[in-house]
Amino acid sequence: MRNLWRRLLSLLCIGMTLMVGCVQVMDDQPKLDPQEQSSFFADGIASRPLPDHIIAADPATWQVRSASKHDATTSDEVYLTGRVDGEPVDTLPALLLSRFTYPELLHRGHERFDVSCVPCHDATGSGNGMAARRGFPYPPTYHSDRLRSQPLGYFFVVATEGHNKMPPYRDLISTEDRWAIAAYVRALQFSQYADVTQLKEADLNALQESP
Amino acid sequence: MPQLFSRSADMMLQAVLIGGILLVTLLFSALFAVVRSPDITNQNVTIEQTVPFSHQHHVGDIGIDCRYCHQSVETSAIAGVPPTQVCMNCHRELWNQSEMLAPVRESWETGQPLVWNRVHDLPDYVYFNHSIHIHKGIGCYECHGEVDQMRLTRQAEPLTMHWCLDCHRNPEAHVRPRSLVFTPKPLEDLADTTEFQEAVATLLAQDARDDSGVVELLRQRLATDYHLDERTDCYTCHR
């Protein structure tokens, strides 16, 4: 009997000693974390790139597609490309307005513009962003007659496809955020070139009182 | 019969006993100190990278927002390191002959991602999620320190369970307005920013605003506004 206990005890001790080794295994488990290296694939990439002919689903358009069955294809196309018959549209897509209010859109657009566009275009849209001052080609100011007369969709199209030296942001900013940014760029233009007669009385007074 | 043990032997025994107890205590304290020391937790160790990417240049000098590069930090568990495309947005034109950036250009041409060595790495049995912290007003600064001062990225905090729990027991001491989450500075240093002033103006009563303890008051108010809870159950982080 005592012998059995002794054996169990020594087994326990050996087991516990061996378990110390388990800590390592639990630290780095066989599962793959996002962006981790993998020895399973020849190129070592655990987060697999999309095959050539696959387009990632935009969760927003999934919702949209089920909401408006009629006319789904053309509205999707405007929403995704910002163009009708190859020309930039001058309104926000109905699909977007059915999901967000204008203040929501502008608020979101402001935030995303500050994240994605400010390094080159500057917070006011003047084109004097820090990256430009450090040697990137200077973008044009948004406050020129040429850009003020562009339709709203043009800003979406430029953000999506890029423009000469400006990189495309199709893969880096979601479709709805690109629309929100376009709306905000228009608001920025107004902020520097508004018609005073269109102001409400309270705002006009505030303007006159400001230095 | 003479004494078996001399007086000095008796003292020796006592010394050994007391010394033994002291030694064991010391050993344990040393052990605890060691597992929490930067040598074990890798705190403040700078990690060499193939491309010497500098947050000091990009965040401190140029002022790029964290989300330009760490895009998924608000919406998912991981912040992620940026794909090569993000670097090429600027470096196709800028410093496009620089020797330091050669691996970036090569990665862009071959489509083979850059290899970044991890700076922070929790054990796989710990569940961590960025988005909840960002959403609840916990700034990058609280866990990653003054990133905008770092030439090479280092781990500013120990990342031990003890450290996580210190905050989870009292999140109110670490919360900040959501508009300042991405500014890598202590909240106390940001009292002059418009974001801070706006938060104070919307949340605090008139008479509390000029108080010297305005930061504490704001934090208390934010804790209720953001519904901060104490999360100390084991299943919060071990699931």
Short mmCIF file of C-alpha atoms in Angstrom, two decimals:
data_model
loop_
_atom_site.label_atom_id
_atom_site.label_comp_id
_atom_site.label_asym_id
_atom_site.label_seq_id
_atom_site.Cartn_x
_atom_site.Cartn_y
_atom_site.Cartn_z
CA MET A 1 0.00 0.00 0.00
CA ARG A 2 2.68 2.49 1.01
CA ASN A 3 4.54 1.55 -2.12
CA LEU A 4 1.55 2.49 -4.27
CA TRP A 5 1.27 5.91 -2.63
CA ARG A 6 4.93 6.48 -3.14
CA ARG A 7 4.65 5.59 -6.79
CA LEU A 8 1.67 7.87 -7.29
CA LEU A 9 3.53 10.66 -5.56
CA SER A 10 6.57 10.29 -7.76
CA LEU A 11 4.37 10.13 -10.86
CA LEU A 12 2.71 13.35 -9.74
CA CYS A 13 6.08 14.98 -9.25
CA ILE A 14 7.32 13.89 -12.64
CA GLY A 15 4.03 15.02 -14.20
CA MET A 16 4.25 18.43 -12.63
CA THR A 17 7.83 18.84 -13.72
CA LEU A 18 6.85 17.94 -17.26
CA MET A 19 3.92 20.38 -17.18
CA VAL A 20 6.33 23.25 -16.75
CA GLY A 21 7.11 22.63 -20.38
CA CYS A 22 3.43 23.15 -21.26
CA VAL A 23 3.60 26.88 -20.49
CA GLN A 24 5.59 27.40 -23.67
CA VAL A 25 3.04 25.55 -25.74
CA MET A 26 0.13 27.58 -24.38
CA ASP A 27 2.06 30.82 -24.98
CA ASP A 28 2.28 30.10 -28.66
CA GLN A 29 -0.56 27.81 -29.67
CA PRO A 30 -0.84 26.11 -33.06
CA LYS A 31 -3.65 28.50 -34.05
CA LEU A 32 -2.64 31.37 -36.34
CA ASP A 33 -3.12 34.94 -35.20
CA PRO A 34 -3.94 37.59 -37.80
CA GLN A 35 -0.81 38.67 -39.74
CA GLU A 36 1.25 35.87 -38.16
CA GLN A 37 3.76 33.92 -40.23
CA SER A 38 2.78 30.40 -41.22
CA SER A 39 5.01 27.55 -42.29
CA PHE A 40 2.02 25.84 -43.91
CA PHE A 41 1.86 28.07 -46.98
CA ALA A 42 4.88 28.37 -49.24
CA ASP A 43 4.84 32.18 -49.14
CA GLY A 44 4.56 32.20 -45.33
CA ILE A 45 1.42 34.38 -45.30
CA ALA A 46 -1.18 33.22 -42.78
CA SER A 47 -3.83 35.82 -43.71
CA ARG A 48 -4.41 34.61 -47.25
CA PRO A 49 -4.54 37.22 -50.03
CA LEU A 50 -7.67 37.21 -52.19
CA PRO A 51 -7.47 35.24 -55.45
CA ASP A 52 -7.38 37.44 -58.55
CA HIS A 53 -11.00 37.31 -59.64
CA ILE A 54 -12.56 37.77 -56.20
CA ILE A 55 -13.99 41.08 -54.99
CA ALA A 56 -14.32 41.51 -51.23
CA ALA A 57 -17.92 42.01 -50.13
CA ASP A 58 -18.71 45.46 -48.81
CA PRO A 59 -21.04 44.81 -45.86
CA ALA A 60 -22.86 48.08 -46.62
CA THR A 61 -23.88 46.99 -50.10
CA TRP A 62 -25.12 43.68 -48.81
CA GLN A 63 -27.60 45.52 -46.62
CA VAL A 64 -28.45 47.88 -49.38
CA ARG A 65 -29.07 45.18 -51.91
CA SER A 66 -31.69 43.51 -49.76
CA ALA A 67 -33.31 46.85 -48.91
CA SER A 68 -33.98 47.94 -52.50
CA LYS A 69 -34.54 44.96 -54.73
CA HIS A 70 -35.78 46.99 -57.66
CA ASP A 71 -33.12 48.84 -59.57
CA ALA A 72 -30.47 47.14 -57.46
CA THR A 73 -27.78 47.06 -60.14
CA THR A 74 -27.75 50.71 -61.22
CA SER A 75 -27.99 52.04 -57.68
CA ASP A 76 -25.20 49.73 -56.61
CA GLU A 77 -23.09 51.00 -59.45
CA VAL A 78 -23.57 54.66 -58.56
CA TYR A 79 -22.84 53.83 -54.96
CA LEU A 80 -19.68 51.90 -55.80
CA THR A 81 -18.23 54.00 -58.64
CA GLY A 82 -19.70 57.48 -58.10
CA ARG A 83 -20.44 57.61 -61.84
CA VAL A 84 -23.47 57.43 -64.13
CA ASP A 85 -22.58 56.72 -67.76
CA GLY A 86 -18.97 57.42 -66.92
CA GLU A 87 -19.62 60.91 -65.52
CA PRO A 88 -19.39 61.74 -61.79
CA VAL A 89 -22.82 62.23 -60.19
CA ASP A 90 -23.76 65.47 -58.48
CA THR A 91 -25.78 64.07 -55.59
CA LEU A 92 -25.20 61.68 -52.75
CA PRO A 93 -26.53 58.21 -53.62
CA ALA A 94 -30.01 57.55 -52.23
CA LEU A 95 -28.67 54.35 -50.75
CA LEU A 96 -26.45 56.38 -48.46
CA LEU A 97 -29.11 58.90 -47.47
CA SER A 98 -31.49 56.11 -46.53
CA ARG A 99 -29.01 55.02 -43.89
CA PHE A 100 -27.47 58.23 -42.56
CA THR A 101 -28.61 61.78 -41.83
CA TYR A 102 -26.61 64.73 -43.21
CA PRO A 103 -25.10 65.65 -39.81
CA GLU A 104 -24.04 62.04 -39.30
CA LEU A 105 -22.41 61.96 -42.72
CA LEU A 106 -20.58 65.25 -42.27
CA HIS A 107 -19.39 64.31 -38.82
CA ARG A 108 -18.05 61.00 -40.07
CA GLY A 109 -16.58 62.69 -43.15
CA HIS A 110 -14.77 65.24 -41.00
CA GLU A 111 -13.22 62.51 -38.86
CA ARG A 112 -12.14 60.39 -41.83
CA PHE A 113 -10.82 63.37 -43.76
CA ASP A 114 -8.60 64.21 -40.79
CA VAL A 115 -7.30 60.64 -40.77
CA SER A 116 -6.80 60.00 -44.48
CA CYS A 117 -6.44 63.24 -46.39
CA VAL A 118 -4.94 65.80 -43.99
CA PRO A 119 -1.31 64.58 -44.25
CA CYS A 120 -1.21 65.96 -47.80
CA HIS A 121 -4.20 68.28 -48.20
CA ASP A 122 -4.06 70.01 -44.79
CA ALA A 123 -7.06 70.41 -42.46
CA THR A 124 -8.41 73.38 -44.42
CA GLY A 125 -7.94 71.78 -47.83
CA SER A 126 -5.28 74.34 -48.79
CA GLY A 127 -2.93 71.65 -50.09
CA ASN A 128 -0.11 72.50 -47.67
CA GLY A 129 -0.16 69.28 -45.66
CA MET A 130 2.91 68.15 -43.73
CA ALA A 131 3.84 65.38 -46.17
CA ALA A 132 3.78 67.92 -49.01
CA ARG A 133 5.98 70.28 -47.01
CA ARG A 134 8.42 67.39 -46.55
CA GLY A 135 8.70 66.71 -50.26
CA PHE A 136 5.51 65.05 -51.59
CA PRO A 137 4.15 66.88 -54.67
CA TYR A 138 1.86 69.71 -53.51
CA PRO A 139 -1.85 68.95 -54.13
CA PRO A 140 -3.97 71.81 -55.50
CA THR A 141 -6.15 73.78 -53.09
CA TYR A 142 -9.84 72.78 -52.94
CA HIS A 143 -10.76 76.45 -52.96
CA SER A 144 -10.35 77.15 -56.66
CA ASP A 145 -13.10 77.80 -59.19
CA ARG A 146 -12.18 74.65 -61.08
CA LEU A 147 -12.69 72.37 -58.05
CA ARG A 148 -15.68 74.30 -56.70
CA SER A 149 -17.51 73.67 -59.94
CA GLN A 150 -16.86 69.93 -59.92
CA PRO A 151 -19.86 67.72 -59.06
CA LEU A 152 -19.90 66.12 -55.61
CA GLY A 153 -19.24 62.69 -57.09
CA TYR A 154 -15.88 63.91 -58.43
CA PHE A 155 -14.37 63.93 -54.93
CA PHE A 156 -15.60 60.41 -54.38
CA VAL A 157 -14.12 59.37 -57.73
CA VAL A 158 -10.71 60.94 -56.96
CA ALA A 159 -10.62 59.32 -53.50
CA THR A 160 -11.53 55.97 -55.08
CA GLU A 161 -9.35 55.98 -58.19
CA GLY A 162 -6.62 58.44 -57.32
CA HIS A 163 -5.56 61.26 -59.65
CA ASN A 164 -2.13 61.50 -61.31
CA LYS A 165 0.26 61.58 -58.33
CA MET A 166 -2.47 61.10 -55.76
CA PRO A 167 -2.79 57.46 -54.64
CA PRO A 168 -6.14 55.60 -54.86
CA TYR A 169 -7.89 54.87 -51.56
CA ARG A 170 -10.28 52.20 -52.84
CA ASP A 171 -8.75 49.47 -50.70
CA LEU A 172 -7.96 51.57 -47.67
CA ILE A 173 -11.20 53.49 -47.00
CA SER A 174 -14.66 51.89 -47.07
CA THR A 175 -17.14 52.99 -49.73
CA GLU A 176 -19.45 54.76 -47.32
CA ASP A 177 -16.55 56.61 -45.70
CA ARG A 178 -15.37 57.80 -49.11
CA TRP A 179 -18.84 59.27 -49.71
CA ALA A 180 -18.80 60.87 -46.27
CA ILE A 181 -15.40 62.40 -47.09
CA ALA A 182 -16.71 63.73 -50.42
CA ALA A 183 -19.62 65.39 -48.61
CA TYR A 184 -17.21 66.91 -46.11
CA VAL A 185 -14.91 68.27 -48.84
CA ARG A 186 -17.91 70.09 -50.27
CA ALA A 187 -18.65 71.49 -46.79
CA LEU A 188 -15.01 72.62 -46.54
CA GLN A 189 -15.38 74.49 -49.83
CA PHE A 190 -18.51 76.22 -48.53
CA SER A 191 -16.70 77.14 -45.35
CA GLN A 192 -14.31 79.34 -47.36
CA TYR A 193 -16.69 80.56 -50.04
CA ALA A 194 -20.19 80.89 -48.62
CA ASP A 195 -22.78 83.36 -49.87
CA VAL A 196 -23.42 85.68 -46.89
CA THR A 197 -27.00 86.34 -47.96
CA GLN A 198 -27.83 82.68 -47.43
CA LEU A 199 -26.99 82.80 -43.72
CA LYS A 200 -29.69 82.69 -41.07
CA GLU A 201 -30.04 85.91 -39.09
CA ALA A 202 -28.47 84.51 -35.89
CA ASP A 203 -25.45 83.25 -37.80
CA LEU A 204 -25.11 86.55 -39.63
CA ASN A 205 -25.05 88.43 -36.31
CA ALA A 206 -22.47 86.04 -34.94
CA LEU A 207 -20.36 86.60 -38.06
CA GLN A 208 -20.52 90.37 -37.75
CA GLU A 209 -19.56 90.22 -34.09
CA SER A 210 -16.58 87.98 -34.71
CA PRO A 211 -13.24 89.81 -35.13
CA MET B 1 29.60 13.63 30.45
CA PRO B 2 30.62 16.72 28.52
CA GLN B 3 28.05 18.57 26.43
CA LEU B 4 27.62 16.93 23.04
CA PHE B 5 27.28 20.27 21.27
CA SER B 6 29.35 23.26 22.10
CA ARG B 7 27.79 26.70 22.58
CA SER B 8 29.05 27.77 19.24
CA ALA B 9 27.37 24.80 17.57
CA ASP B 10 24.10 25.88 19.14
CA MET B 11 24.51 29.35 17.72
CA MET B 12 25.37 27.91 14.36
CA LEU B 13 22.13 25.95 14.38
CA GLN B 14 20.14 29.07 15.20
CA ALA B 15 21.93 31.03 12.53
CA VAL B 16 21.26 28.33 9.99
CA LEU B 17 17.58 28.24 10.92
CA ILE B 18 17.05 32.00 10.80
CA GLY B 19 19.31 32.34 7.78
CA GLY B 20 17.35 29.60 6.06
CA ILE B 21 14.03 31.32 6.60
CA LEU B 22 15.48 34.61 5.42
CA LEU B 23 16.96 32.96 2.38
CA VAL B 24 13.67 31.36 1.39
CA THR B 25 11.80 34.67 1.76
CA LEU B 26 14.48 36.43 -0.20
CA LEU B 27 14.35 33.82 -2.91
CA PHE B 28 10.61 34.21 -3.31
CA SER B 29 10.77 38.01 -3.36
CA ALA B 30 13.55 37.82 -5.90
CA LEU B 31 11.47 35.45 -7.99
CA PHE B 32 8.49 37.83 -7.91
CA ALA B 33 10.74 40.75 -8.72
CA VAL B 34 12.29 38.86 -11.60
CA VAL B 35 9.03 37.84 -13.29
CA ARG B 36 7.87 41.44 -13.17
CA SER B 37 11.19 42.91 -14.19
CA PRO B 38 11.62 44.42 -17.65
CA ASP B 39 14.01 41.56 -18.49
CA ILE B 40 11.18 39.07 -18.39
CA THR B 41 8.33 41.30 -19.59
CA ASN B 42 10.43 42.85 -22.39
CA GLN B 43 9.38 46.29 -21.25
CA ASN B 44 11.26 49.12 -22.96
CA VAL B 45 13.24 46.80 -25.21
CA THR B 46 13.56 48.25 -28.70
CA ILE B 47 13.13 45.72 -31.46
CA GLU B 48 15.25 45.84 -34.62
CA GLN B 49 13.27 45.91 -37.86
CA THR B 50 14.31 45.43 -41.48
CA VAL B 51 12.94 48.90 -42.21
CA PRO B 52 13.82 51.34 -39.39
CA PHE B 53 10.29 52.76 -39.21
CA SER B 54 10.07 55.75 -36.88
CA HIS B 55 6.85 56.82 -35.14
CA GLN B 56 8.71 59.93 -34.08
CA HIS B 57 9.01 61.01 -37.74
CA HIS B 58 5.59 59.96 -38.89
CA VAL B 59 3.44 60.73 -35.82
CA GLY B 60 5.47 63.35 -33.96
CA ASP B 61 6.78 65.42 -36.91
CA ILE B 62 4.28 64.83 -39.72
CA GLY B 63 1.28 64.33 -37.42
CA ILE B 64 -0.24 61.32 -39.18
CA ASP B 65 -3.20 59.83 -37.27
CA CYS B 66 -2.71 56.28 -35.91
CA ARG B 67 -5.69 55.13 -37.97
CA TYR B 68 -4.02 56.03 -41.27
CA CYS B 69 -1.80 53.01 -40.70
CA HIS B 70 -3.47 50.95 -37.95
CA GLN B 71 -6.80 50.91 -39.69
CA SER B 72 -8.68 48.21 -37.83
CA VAL B 73 -7.92 49.44 -34.31
CA GLU B 74 -11.41 50.93 -33.80
CA THR B 75 -13.38 48.06 -35.19
CA SER B 76 -11.58 44.84 -34.36
CA ALA B 77 -9.50 43.00 -31.80
CA ILE B 78 -6.20 43.76 -33.49
CA ALA B 79 -4.73 47.08 -34.56
CA GLY B 80 -2.62 45.41 -37.24
CA VAL B 81 0.53 46.64 -38.94
CA PRO B 82 -0.14 48.46 -42.21
CA PRO B 83 0.13 46.77 -45.62
CA THR B 84 2.94 47.90 -47.94
CA GLN B 85 0.43 49.89 -49.99
CA VAL B 86 0.04 52.34 -47.09
CA CYS B 87 3.76 53.14 -47.09
CA MET B 88 3.84 53.39 -50.88
CA ASN B 89 1.03 56.01 -50.82
CA CYS B 90 3.72 58.46 -49.79
CA HIS B 91 7.00 56.72 -50.50
CA ARG B 92 6.33 56.16 -54.18
CA GLU B 93 7.10 59.88 -54.50
CA LEU B 94 8.91 60.67 -51.25
CA TRP B 95 12.39 59.39 -50.45
CA ASN B 96 11.84 56.94 -53.29
CA GLN B 97 15.57 56.38 -53.72
CA SER B 98 16.28 55.92 -50.00
CA GLU B 99 18.32 52.84 -49.17
CA MET B 100 16.34 52.40 -45.95
CA LEU B 101 13.14 51.99 -47.93
CA ALA B 102 14.48 49.43 -50.40
CA PRO B 103 12.69 46.50 -48.67
CA VAL B 104 9.39 48.43 -48.91
CA ARG B 105 9.80 48.91 -52.67
CA GLU B 106 10.81 45.30 -53.10
CA SER B 107 7.74 44.14 -51.17
CA TRP B 108 5.56 46.36 -53.37
CA GLU B 109 7.02 44.90 -56.56
CA THR B 110 6.90 41.25 -55.52
CA GLY B 111 3.68 41.35 -53.50
CA GLN B 112 5.45 39.59 -50.65
CA PRO B 113 4.47 41.35 -47.37
CA LEU B 114 7.11 43.05 -45.24
CA VAL B 115 8.14 41.12 -42.15
CA TRP B 116 7.74 43.19 -38.98
CA ASN B 117 9.05 41.75 -35.73
CA ARG B 118 6.44 41.91 -32.99
CA VAL B 119 7.05 44.41 -30.23
CA HIS B 120 4.03 43.46 -28.11
CA ASP B 121 3.06 39.83 -27.84
CA LEU B 122 0.63 38.52 -25.25
CA PRO B 123 0.56 34.76 -24.66
CA ASP B 124 -2.03 33.05 -26.88
CA TYR B 125 -4.15 32.10 -23.86
CA VAL B 126 -4.97 35.74 -23.20
CA TYR B 127 -7.82 37.35 -25.09
CA PHE B 128 -7.28 41.02 -25.84
CA ASN B 129 -9.43 43.38 -27.87
CA HIS B 130 -8.51 46.89 -29.02
CA SER B 131 -11.94 48.10 -30.14
CA ILE B 132 -13.61 47.90 -26.70
CA HIS B 133 -10.82 49.93 -25.14
CA ILE B 134 -10.95 52.61 -27.84
CA HIS B 135 -14.73 52.74 -27.62
CA LYS B 136 -14.62 53.15 -23.84
CA GLY B 137 -12.21 56.09 -24.09
CA ILE B 138 -8.94 54.39 -23.18
CA GLY B 139 -6.20 56.17 -25.14
CA CYS B 140 -3.33 54.46 -26.96
CA TYR B 141 -1.13 56.37 -24.53
CA GLU B 142 -2.32 54.37 -21.52
CA CYS B 143 -0.89 51.15 -22.93
CA HIS B 144 1.71 52.22 -25.51
CA GLY B 145 3.12 55.39 -23.95
CA GLU B 146 4.43 58.36 -25.91
CA VAL B 147 4.69 56.63 -29.26
CA ASP B 148 5.34 59.96 -30.97
CA GLN B 149 8.73 60.11 -29.22
CA MET B 150 9.89 56.66 -30.33
CA ARG B 151 12.46 56.30 -33.10
CA LEU B 152 12.10 52.55 -32.87
CA THR B 153 8.97 51.15 -31.27
CA ARG B 154 9.27 49.70 -27.79
CA GLN B 155 6.85 48.23 -25.30
CA ALA B 156 6.15 50.99 -22.80
CA GLU B 157 4.22 48.92 -20.25
CA PRO B 158 4.88 45.50 -18.66
CA LEU B 159 1.75 43.79 -20.12
CA THR B 160 1.52 41.49 -17.10
CA MET B 161 -1.82 40.32 -15.75
CA HIS B 162 -1.17 42.49 -12.73
CA TRP B 163 -0.93 45.53 -15.00
CA CYS B 164 -4.16 44.75 -16.88
CA LEU B 165 -5.99 44.27 -13.59
CA ASP B 166 -4.69 47.50 -12.08
CA CYS B 167 -6.64 49.36 -14.71
CA HIS B 168 -9.61 47.00 -14.87
CA ARG B 169 -10.17 47.52 -11.13
CA ASN B 170 -10.18 51.29 -11.52
CA PRO B 171 -10.71 52.31 -15.16
CA GLU B 172 -11.92 55.74 -14.12
CA ALA B 173 -8.34 56.85 -13.45
CA HIS B 174 -7.40 56.17 -17.09
CA VAL B 175 -10.39 57.27 -19.18
CA ARG B 176 -10.24 60.28 -21.54
CA PRO B 177 -12.62 61.93 -24.04
CA ARG B 178 -13.00 59.79 -27.19
CA SER B 179 -11.80 62.74 -29.29
CA LEU B 180 -8.36 62.48 -27.61
CA VAL B 181 -7.89 58.70 -27.71
CA PHE B 182 -5.41 58.87 -30.60
CA THR B 183 -3.24 61.63 -29.15
CA PRO B 184 -0.29 59.85 -27.52
CA LYS B 185 0.15 62.18 -24.54
CA PRO B 186 -1.01 62.08 -20.91
CA LEU B 187 -4.43 63.69 -20.50
CA GLU B 188 -3.00 66.18 -18.00
CA ASP B 189 -0.82 67.64 -20.77
CA LEU B 190 -3.76 68.10 -23.12
CA ALA B 191 -5.83 70.53 -21.06
CA ASP B 192 -5.12 73.31 -23.58
CA THR B 193 -6.40 71.48 -26.65
CA THR B 194 -9.74 72.40 -28.21
CA GLU B 195 -10.91 68.79 -27.86
CA PHE B 196 -10.37 68.93 -24.11
CA GLN B 197 -12.07 72.31 -23.79
CA GLU B 198 -15.03 71.06 -25.81
CA ALA B 199 -15.42 67.99 -23.62
CA VAL B 200 -15.27 70.13 -20.50
CA ALA B 201 -17.77 72.62 -21.89
CA THR B 202 -20.31 69.95 -22.83
CA LEU B 203 -19.94 67.72 -19.78
CA LEU B 204 -19.09 69.81 -16.74
CA ALA B 205 -21.19 72.42 -14.94
CA GLN B 206 -20.02 76.03 -15.20
CA ASP B 207 -18.60 76.26 -11.69
CA ALA B 208 -16.52 73.08 -12.02
CA ARG B 209 -14.65 74.18 -15.12
CA ASP B 210 -11.94 76.36 -13.63
CA ASP B 211 -11.30 73.98 -10.79
CA SER B 212 -7.72 72.79 -10.44
CA GLY B 213 -8.99 69.22 -10.33
CA VAL B 214 -10.79 69.59 -13.66
CA VAL B 215 -9.09 66.51 -15.13
CA GLU B 216 -10.34 64.31 -12.27
CA LEU B 217 -13.84 65.75 -12.49
CA LEU B 218 -13.92 65.17 -16.23
CA ARG B 219 -12.77 61.58 -15.76
CA GLN B 220 -15.49 60.93 -13.18
CA ARG B 221 -18.08 62.32 -15.54
CA LEU B 222 -16.76 60.32 -18.51
CA ALA B 223 -16.80 57.11 -16.46
CA THR B 224 -20.56 57.42 -16.04
CA ASP B 225 -21.09 58.70 -19.58
CA TYR B 226 -19.22 55.80 -21.17
CA HIS B 227 -20.71 53.30 -18.68
CA LEU B 228 -17.33 52.06 -17.49
CA ASP B 229 -17.50 48.77 -15.61
CA GLU B 230 -14.89 46.92 -13.61
CA ARG B 231 -13.97 43.76 -15.48
CA THR B 232 -12.02 41.44 -13.23
CA ASP B 233 -13.61 38.03 -13.84
CA CYS B 234 -11.11 35.53 -15.17
CA TYR B 235 -13.26 34.88 -18.25
CA THR B 236 -12.84 38.48 -19.37
CA CYS B 237 -9.33 37.70 -20.58
CA HIS B 238 -9.10 33.91 -20.48
CA ARG B 239 -11.85 32.47 -22.65
#
